[in-house]
Coordinates of C-alpha atoms and ligand atoms in Angstrom, one line a residue:
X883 CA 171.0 100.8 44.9
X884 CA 169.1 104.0 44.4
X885 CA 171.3 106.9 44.7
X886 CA 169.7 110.3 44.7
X887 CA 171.4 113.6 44.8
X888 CA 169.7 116.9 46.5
X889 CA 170.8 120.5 46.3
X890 CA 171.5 120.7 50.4
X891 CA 170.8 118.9 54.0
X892 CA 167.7 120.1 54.4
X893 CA 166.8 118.8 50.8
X894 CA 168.0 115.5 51.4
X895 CA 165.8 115.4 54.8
X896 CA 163.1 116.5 52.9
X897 CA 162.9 113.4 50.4
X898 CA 164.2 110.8 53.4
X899 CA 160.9 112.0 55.3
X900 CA 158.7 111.9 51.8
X901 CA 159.2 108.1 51.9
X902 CA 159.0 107.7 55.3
X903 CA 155.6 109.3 55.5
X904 CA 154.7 107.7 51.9
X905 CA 155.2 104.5 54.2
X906 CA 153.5 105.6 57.1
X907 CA 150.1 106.8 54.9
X908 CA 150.0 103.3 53.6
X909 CA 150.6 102.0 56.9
X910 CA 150.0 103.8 59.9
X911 CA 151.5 100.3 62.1
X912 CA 155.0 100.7 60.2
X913 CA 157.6 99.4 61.8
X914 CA 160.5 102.2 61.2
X915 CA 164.1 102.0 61.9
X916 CA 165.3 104.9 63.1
X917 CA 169.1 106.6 63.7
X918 CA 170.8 109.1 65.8
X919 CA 173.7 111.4 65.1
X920 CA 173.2 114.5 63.2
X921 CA 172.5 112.8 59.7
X922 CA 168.9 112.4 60.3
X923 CA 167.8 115.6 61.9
X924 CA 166.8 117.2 59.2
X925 CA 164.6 114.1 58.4
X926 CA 163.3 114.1 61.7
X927 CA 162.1 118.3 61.4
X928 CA 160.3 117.7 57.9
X929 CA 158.5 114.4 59.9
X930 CA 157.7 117.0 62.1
X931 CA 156.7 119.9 59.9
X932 CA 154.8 116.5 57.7
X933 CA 153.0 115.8 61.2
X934 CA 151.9 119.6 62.1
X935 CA 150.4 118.9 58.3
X936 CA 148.2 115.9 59.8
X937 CA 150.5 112.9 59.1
X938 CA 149.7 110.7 62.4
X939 CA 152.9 109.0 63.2
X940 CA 151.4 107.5 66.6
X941 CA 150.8 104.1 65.8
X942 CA 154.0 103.5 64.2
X943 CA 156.4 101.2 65.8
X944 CA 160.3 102.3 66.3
X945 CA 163.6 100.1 66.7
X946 CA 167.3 102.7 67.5
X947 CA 170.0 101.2 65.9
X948 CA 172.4 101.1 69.0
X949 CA 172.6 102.3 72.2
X950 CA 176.0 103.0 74.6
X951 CA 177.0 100.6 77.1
X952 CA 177.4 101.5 80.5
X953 CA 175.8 105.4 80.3
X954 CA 172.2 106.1 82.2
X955 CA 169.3 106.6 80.2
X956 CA 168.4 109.8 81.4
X957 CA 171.7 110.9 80.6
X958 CA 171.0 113.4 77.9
X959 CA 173.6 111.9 75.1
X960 CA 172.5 108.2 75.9
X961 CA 170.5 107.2 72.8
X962 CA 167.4 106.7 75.2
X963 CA 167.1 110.1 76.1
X964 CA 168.3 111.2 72.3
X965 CA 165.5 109.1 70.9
X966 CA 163.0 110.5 73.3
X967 CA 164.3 114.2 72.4
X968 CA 164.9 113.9 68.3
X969 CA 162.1 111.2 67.7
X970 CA 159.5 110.4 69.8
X971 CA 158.8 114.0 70.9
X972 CA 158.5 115.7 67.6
X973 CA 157.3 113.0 66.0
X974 CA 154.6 112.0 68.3
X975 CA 155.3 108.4 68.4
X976 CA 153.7 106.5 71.3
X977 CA 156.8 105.5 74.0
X978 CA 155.4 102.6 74.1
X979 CA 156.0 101.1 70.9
X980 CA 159.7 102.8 70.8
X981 CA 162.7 100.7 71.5
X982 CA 166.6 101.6 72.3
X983 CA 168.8 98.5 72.7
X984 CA 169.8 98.1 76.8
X985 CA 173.3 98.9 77.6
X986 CA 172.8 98.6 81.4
X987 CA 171.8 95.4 80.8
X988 CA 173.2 93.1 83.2
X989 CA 173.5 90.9 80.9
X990 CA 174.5 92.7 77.4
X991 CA 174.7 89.6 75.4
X992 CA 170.9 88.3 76.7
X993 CA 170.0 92.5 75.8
X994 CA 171.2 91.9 72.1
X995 CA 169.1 88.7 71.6
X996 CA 166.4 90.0 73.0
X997 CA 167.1 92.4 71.1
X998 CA 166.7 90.7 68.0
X999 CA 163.6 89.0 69.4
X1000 CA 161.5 91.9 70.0
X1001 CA 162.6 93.2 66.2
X1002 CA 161.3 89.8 64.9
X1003 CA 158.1 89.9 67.4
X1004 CA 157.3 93.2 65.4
X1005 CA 157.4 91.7 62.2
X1006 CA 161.2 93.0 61.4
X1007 CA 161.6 96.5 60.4
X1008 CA 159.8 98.3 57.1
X1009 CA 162.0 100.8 56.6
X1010 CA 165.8 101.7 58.3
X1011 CA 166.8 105.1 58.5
X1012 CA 170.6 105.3 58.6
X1013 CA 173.3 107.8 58.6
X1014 CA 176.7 107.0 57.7
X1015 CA 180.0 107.9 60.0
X1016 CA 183.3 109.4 58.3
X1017 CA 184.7 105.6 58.8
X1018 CA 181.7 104.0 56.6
X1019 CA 179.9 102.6 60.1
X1020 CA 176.3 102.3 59.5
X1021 CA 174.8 101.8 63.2
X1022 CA 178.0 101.6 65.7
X1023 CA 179.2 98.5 62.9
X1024 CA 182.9 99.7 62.7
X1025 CA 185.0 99.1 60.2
X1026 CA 185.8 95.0 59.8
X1027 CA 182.1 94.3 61.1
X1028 CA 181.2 90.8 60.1
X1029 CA 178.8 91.2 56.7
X1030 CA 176.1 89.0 58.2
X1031 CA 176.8 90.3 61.9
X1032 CA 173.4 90.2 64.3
X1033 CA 172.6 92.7 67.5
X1034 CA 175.9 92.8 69.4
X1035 CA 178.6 94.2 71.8
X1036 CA 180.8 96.4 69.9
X1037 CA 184.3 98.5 70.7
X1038 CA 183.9 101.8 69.3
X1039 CA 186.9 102.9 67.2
X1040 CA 189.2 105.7 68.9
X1041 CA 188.2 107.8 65.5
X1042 CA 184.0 107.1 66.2
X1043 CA 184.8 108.6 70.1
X1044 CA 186.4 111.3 68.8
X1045 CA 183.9 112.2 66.1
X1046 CA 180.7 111.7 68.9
X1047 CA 183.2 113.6 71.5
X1048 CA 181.3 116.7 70.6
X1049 CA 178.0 115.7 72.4
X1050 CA 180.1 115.5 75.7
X1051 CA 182.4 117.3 77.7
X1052 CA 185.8 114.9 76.5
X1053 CA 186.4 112.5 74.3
X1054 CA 187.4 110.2 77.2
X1055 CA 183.8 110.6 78.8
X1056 CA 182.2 108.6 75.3
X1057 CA 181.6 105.3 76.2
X1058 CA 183.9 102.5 74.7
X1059 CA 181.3 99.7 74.1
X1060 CA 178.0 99.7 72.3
X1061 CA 175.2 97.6 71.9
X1062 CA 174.5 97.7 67.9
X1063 CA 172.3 96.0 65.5
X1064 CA 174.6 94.5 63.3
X1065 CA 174.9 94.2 59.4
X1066 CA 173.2 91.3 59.0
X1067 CA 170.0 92.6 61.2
X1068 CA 170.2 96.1 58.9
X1069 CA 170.0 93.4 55.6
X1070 CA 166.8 92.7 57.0
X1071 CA 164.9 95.7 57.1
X1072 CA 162.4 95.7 54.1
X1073 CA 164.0 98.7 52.8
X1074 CA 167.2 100.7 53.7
X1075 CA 167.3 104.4 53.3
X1076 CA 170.4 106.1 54.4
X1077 CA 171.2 109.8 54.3
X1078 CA 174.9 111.8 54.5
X1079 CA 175.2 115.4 54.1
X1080 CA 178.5 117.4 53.8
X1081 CA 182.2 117.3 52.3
X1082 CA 183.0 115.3 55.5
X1083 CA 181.3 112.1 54.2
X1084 CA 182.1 112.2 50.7
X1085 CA 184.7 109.6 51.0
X1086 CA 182.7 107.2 52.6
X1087 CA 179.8 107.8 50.8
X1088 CA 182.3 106.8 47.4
X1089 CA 183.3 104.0 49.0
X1090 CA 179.7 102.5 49.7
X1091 CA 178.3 103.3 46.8
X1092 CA 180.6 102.6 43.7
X1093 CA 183.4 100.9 45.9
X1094 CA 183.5 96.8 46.2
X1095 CA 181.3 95.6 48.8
X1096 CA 183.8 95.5 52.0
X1097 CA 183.9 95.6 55.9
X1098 CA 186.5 97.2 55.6
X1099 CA 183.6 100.1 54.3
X1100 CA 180.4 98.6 56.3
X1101 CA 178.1 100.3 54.8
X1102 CA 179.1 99.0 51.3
X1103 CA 176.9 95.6 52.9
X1104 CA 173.9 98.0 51.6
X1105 CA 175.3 97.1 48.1
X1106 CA 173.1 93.4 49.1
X1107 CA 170.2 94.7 49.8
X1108 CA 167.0 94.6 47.3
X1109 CA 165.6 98.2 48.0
X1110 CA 168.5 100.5 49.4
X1111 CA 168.4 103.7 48.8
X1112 CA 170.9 107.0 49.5
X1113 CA 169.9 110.2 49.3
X1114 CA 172.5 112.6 49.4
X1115 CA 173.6 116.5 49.6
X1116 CA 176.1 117.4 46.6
X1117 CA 179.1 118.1 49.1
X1118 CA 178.4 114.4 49.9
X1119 CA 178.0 113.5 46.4
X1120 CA 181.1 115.2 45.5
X1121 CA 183.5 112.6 44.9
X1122 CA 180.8 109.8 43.2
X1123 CA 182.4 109.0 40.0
X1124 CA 179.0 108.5 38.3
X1125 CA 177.1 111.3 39.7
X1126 CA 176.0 112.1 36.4
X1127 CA 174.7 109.0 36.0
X1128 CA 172.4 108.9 39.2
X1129 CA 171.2 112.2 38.2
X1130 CA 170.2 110.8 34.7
X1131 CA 167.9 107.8 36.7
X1132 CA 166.0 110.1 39.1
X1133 CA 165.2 112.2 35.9
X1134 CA 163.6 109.0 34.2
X1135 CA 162.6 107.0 36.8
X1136 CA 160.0 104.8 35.6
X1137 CA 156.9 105.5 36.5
X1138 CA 155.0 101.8 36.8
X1139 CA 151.4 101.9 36.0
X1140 CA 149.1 99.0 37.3
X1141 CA 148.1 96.8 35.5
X1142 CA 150.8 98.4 32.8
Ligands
LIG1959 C1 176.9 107.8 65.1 C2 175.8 106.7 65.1 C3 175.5 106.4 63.7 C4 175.6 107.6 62.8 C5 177.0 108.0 62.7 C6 177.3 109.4 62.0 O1 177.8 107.6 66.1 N1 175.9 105.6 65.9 O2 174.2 105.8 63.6 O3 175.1 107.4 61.5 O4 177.7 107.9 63.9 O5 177.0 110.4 62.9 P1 176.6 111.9 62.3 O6 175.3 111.7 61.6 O7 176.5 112.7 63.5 O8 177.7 112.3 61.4

């Protein structure tokens, strides 16, 4: 795991949309997973700032983590309409070619495999952008997730509703149930790239990074994966025991030469 530590939030967005748009100049079809929640906003405005610059993001391809169950998608805190707002606006991605998991699907369980179908029909994901919640979820995957868990119905924890019950009017108006991609379908991105800012997710981010790999801390499950990286503020950082260390790799990263 590549763990990189920045000055402040709008640092770490800053690097997090460097490699997004390193990807995307090497491949203007990139298939990007992409996040909600605050975490990734300041990724999002450097995409932006990256794309005022002349970085075309319109033939890129975009898979949401998870969506609520049971909300419309024009309401504004559905992850439709946050996608729409955050992503696809400022970014200038083609609507098209952007996808939120269904959760006024009739059928939730048929949503979540197609779910997983249309993922797979892309080619899977290049790159997953991730945040991190105060509980370790990665996606809506709460803690005790199942490691190798696919697209699927979850119960959001009491704690998650309370965290998200700032983007409505009471914490009993957030939804119970999600639709997420699960741990398993997050292992399969190509590469991982998560990004936490503030004292807040300190904890969590400890836990994920130098803790054992656990659902009882999901995103630990990024411990498995072959090209994770997290890129994180120094409030976030603050309670890494090997901080030091991390800092020490980024200053000597080797450099690999072709051919070399
Ligand atoms: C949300 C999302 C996650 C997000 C997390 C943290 O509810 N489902 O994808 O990473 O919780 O949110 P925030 O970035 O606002 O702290």
């Amino acid at each position: 795991m590549e763990v990189v530590i920045m000055a402040g939030p709008a640092e770490v967005g800053d690097f997090a949309a460097g490699r997004i748009a390193e990807l995307v100049s090497t491949r203007p079809e990139a298939v990007l997973g992409v996040a909600t929640g605050s975490s990734p906003l300041e990724t999002y405005r450097s995409l932006a700032a990256r794309r005022d610059a002349g970085l075309d993001l319109s033939r890129v391809s975009a898979f949401a983590l998870d969506e609520y169950v049971g909300i419309r998608h024009d309401h504004p805190e559905s992850y439709h309409a946050v996608i729409d707002r955050e992503v696809v606006q400022p970014l200038g991605l083609d609507p098209a070619r952007v996808h939120v998991p269904d959760g006024l699907a009739d059928d939730l369980d048929a949503a979540c495999e197609d779910y997983e179908a249309q993922i797979a029909a892309a080619g899977g994901v290049d790159l997953q952008l991730l945040g991190i919640g105060e509980n370790g979820h990665i996606g809506f995957n709460e803690p005790t997730s199942s490691l190798s868990s696919r697209t699927r119905v979850k119960t959001l924890a009491p704690s998650t509703r309370e965290a998200n019950a700032r983007f409505f009017d009471s914490a009993e108006e957030v939804p119970l149930h999600c639709l997420t991609q699960g741990l398993g379908t997050i292992l399969d991105a190509r590469r991982a790239l998560l990004v936490a800012q503030g004292a807040s997710k300190a904890r969590a981010i400890a836990e994920i990074v130098e803790g054992p790999v656990s659902s009882r801390w999901p995103g630990s499950v990024l411990q498995l994966h072959r090209r994770a990286t997290v890129v994180v503020d120094e409030a976030a950082a603050s309670r890494l025991q090997l901080a030091e260390y991390y800092r020490y790799t980024v200053e000597h990263r080797r450099i690999v030469q072709p051919g070399a």
